[in-house]
PDB file of C-alpha atoms in Angstrom:
ATOM      1  CA  MET A   1     -36.169 -11.556  36.932  1.00 55.00           C
ATOM      2  CA  SER A   2     -33.082 -13.603  36.392  1.00 57.00           C
ATOM      3  CA  SER A   3     -33.046 -17.092  37.829  1.00 79.00           C
ATOM      4  CA  LEU A   4     -30.808 -18.649  40.187  1.00 88.00           C
ATOM      5  CA  LYS A   5     -30.006 -22.235  39.399  1.00 90.00           C
ATOM      6  CA  TYR A   6     -28.812 -25.057  41.741  1.00 90.00           C
ATOM      7  CA  LEU A   7     -28.402 -28.731  41.641  1.00 89.00           C
ATOM      8  CA  TYR A   8     -30.741 -30.629  44.060  1.00 90.00           C
ATOM      9  CA  TYR A   9     -30.238 -33.668  46.006  1.00 89.00           C
ATOM     10  CA  PRO A  10     -33.732 -34.741  47.401  1.00 89.00           C
ATOM     11  CA  GLY A  11     -32.544 -37.870  49.211  1.00 84.00           C
ATOM     12  CA  CYS A  12     -34.648 -40.938  49.937  1.00 82.00           C
ATOM     13  CA  THR A  13     -36.740 -39.840  52.898  1.00 83.00           C
ATOM     14  CA  ILE A  14     -38.444 -36.816  51.028  1.00 87.00           C
ATOM     15  CA  LYS A  15     -39.273 -38.900  48.048  1.00 84.00           C
ATOM     16  CA  ARG A  16     -40.791 -41.530  50.414  1.00 85.00           C
ATOM     17  CA  ASP A  17     -42.293 -39.903  53.405  1.00 89.00           C
ATOM     18  CA  ALA A  18     -42.674 -35.873  52.214  1.00 91.00           C
ATOM     19  CA  LEU A  19     -43.547 -35.806  48.714  1.00 92.00           C
ATOM     20  CA  GLU A  20     -46.083 -32.917  49.386  1.00 95.00           C
ATOM     21  CA  TYR A  21     -43.381 -30.811  51.106  1.00 95.00           C
ATOM     22  CA  GLU A  22     -41.105 -31.093  48.305  1.00 94.00           C
ATOM     23  CA  GLU A  23     -43.654 -30.093  45.757  1.00 95.00           C
ATOM     24  CA  LYS A  24     -44.478 -27.059  47.762  1.00 96.00           C
ATOM     25  CA  SER A  25     -41.145 -26.164  48.413  1.00 95.00           C
ATOM     26  CA  LEU A  26     -40.119 -26.427  44.640  1.00 94.00           C
ATOM     27  CA  LEU A  27     -43.214 -24.189  43.676  1.00 96.00           C
ATOM     28  CA  LEU A  28     -42.215 -21.498  46.263  1.00 96.00           C
ATOM     29  CA  LEU A  29     -38.620 -21.431  45.107  1.00 95.00           C
ATOM     30  CA  ARG A  30     -39.655 -21.273  41.494  1.00 93.00           C
ATOM     31  CA  LYS A  31     -41.736 -18.356  42.492  1.00 95.00           C
ATOM     32  CA  MET A  32     -38.877 -16.668  43.985  1.00 94.00           C
ATOM     33  CA  GLY A  33     -36.694 -17.146  40.951  1.00 94.00           C
ATOM     34  CA  ILE A  34     -34.716 -20.054  42.262  1.00 95.00           C
ATOM     35  CA  GLU A  35     -34.629 -23.175  39.866  1.00 92.00           C
ATOM     36  CA  LEU A  36     -33.412 -26.521  41.241  1.00 92.00           C
ATOM     37  CA  LYS A  37     -32.488 -29.166  38.959  1.00 90.00           C
ATOM     38  CA  GLU A  38     -32.585 -32.643  40.566  1.00 90.00           C
ATOM     39  CA  LEU A  39     -29.564 -34.886  40.144  1.00 88.00           C
ATOM     40  CA  GLU A  40     -30.477 -37.476  37.663  1.00 86.00           C
ATOM     41  CA  ARG A  41     -28.359 -40.157  39.587  1.00 82.00           C
ATOM     42  CA  TRP A  42     -28.364 -39.984  43.118  1.00 83.00           C
ATOM     43  CA  TYR A  43     -27.825 -42.413  45.935  1.00 78.00           C
ATOM     44  CA  CYS A  44     -29.025 -42.864  49.535  1.00 76.00           C
ATOM     45  CA  CYS A  45     -26.792 -40.814  51.784  1.00 73.00           C
ATOM     46  CA  GLY A  46     -26.590 -43.850  54.233  1.00 67.00           C
ATOM     47  CA  ALA A  47     -28.540 -42.159  57.003  1.00 66.00           C
ATOM     48  CA  LEU A  48     -30.975 -45.078  57.153  1.00 64.00           C
ATOM     49  CA  PRO A  49     -30.542 -47.159  60.129  1.00 57.00           C
ATOM     50  CA  SER A  50     -30.256 -50.425  58.073  1.00 57.00           C
ATOM     51  CA  LEU A  51     -27.088 -48.854  56.189  1.00 56.00           C
ATOM     52  CA  ALA A  52     -25.535 -47.302  59.290  1.00 57.00           C
ATOM     53  CA  ILE A  53     -24.660 -50.579  60.715  1.00 67.00           C
ATOM     54  CA  ASP A  54     -21.866 -50.760  58.053  1.00 61.00           C
ATOM     55  CA  ASP A  55     -19.539 -47.791  58.643  1.00 70.00           C
ATOM     56  CA  ILE A  56     -18.051 -47.914  55.178  1.00 74.00           C
ATOM     57  CA  MET A  57     -21.398 -48.338  53.453  1.00 70.00           C
ATOM     58  CA  SER A  58     -22.753 -45.426  55.144  1.00 71.00           C
ATOM     59  CA  TYR A  59     -20.269 -43.270  53.178  1.00 76.00           C
ATOM     60  CA  VAL A  60     -20.615 -44.814  49.819  1.00 80.00           C
ATOM     61  CA  GLY A  61     -23.971 -43.281  48.799  1.00 79.00           C
ATOM     62  CA  GLY A  62     -23.006 -39.791  49.710  1.00 80.00           C
ATOM     63  CA  THR A  63     -19.667 -40.106  47.833  1.00 84.00           C
ATOM     64  CA  ARG A  64     -21.109 -41.419  44.723  1.00 85.00           C
ATOM     65  CA  THR A  65     -23.747 -38.505  44.707  1.00 84.00           C
ATOM     66  CA  LEU A  66     -21.052 -35.952  45.158  1.00 86.00           C
ATOM     67  CA  ILE A  67     -19.005 -37.529  42.213  1.00 88.00           C
ATOM     68  CA  GLU A  68     -22.226 -37.371  40.029  1.00 86.00           C
ATOM     69  CA  ALA A  69     -22.713 -33.731  40.768  1.00 86.00           C
ATOM     70  CA  GLN A  70     -19.153 -32.920  40.106  1.00 86.00           C
ATOM     71  CA  LYS A  71     -19.393 -34.516  36.737  1.00 87.00           C
ATOM     72  CA  LEU A  72     -22.305 -32.162  35.969  1.00 81.00           C
ATOM     73  CA  ILE A  73     -20.393 -28.954  36.828  1.00 78.00           C
ATOM     74  CA  ARG A  74     -17.187 -29.598  34.979  1.00 66.00           C
TER      75      ARG A  74
END
């Protein structure tokens, strides 16, 4: 079976609060022939309340992550 491959941005919350969901999801996707490659360098998306106070900073993390992903596909 050919494998579909995607870049994966897990975000802070799943790594902190839902690691078991991530593990099970990755296992299920692998069994379905879908391979996720986690971005090596990713940044918080700014959804955390402490970052949401500063409007500009709430966009910086997500923007930096998109830049890193773009570098990998060029």
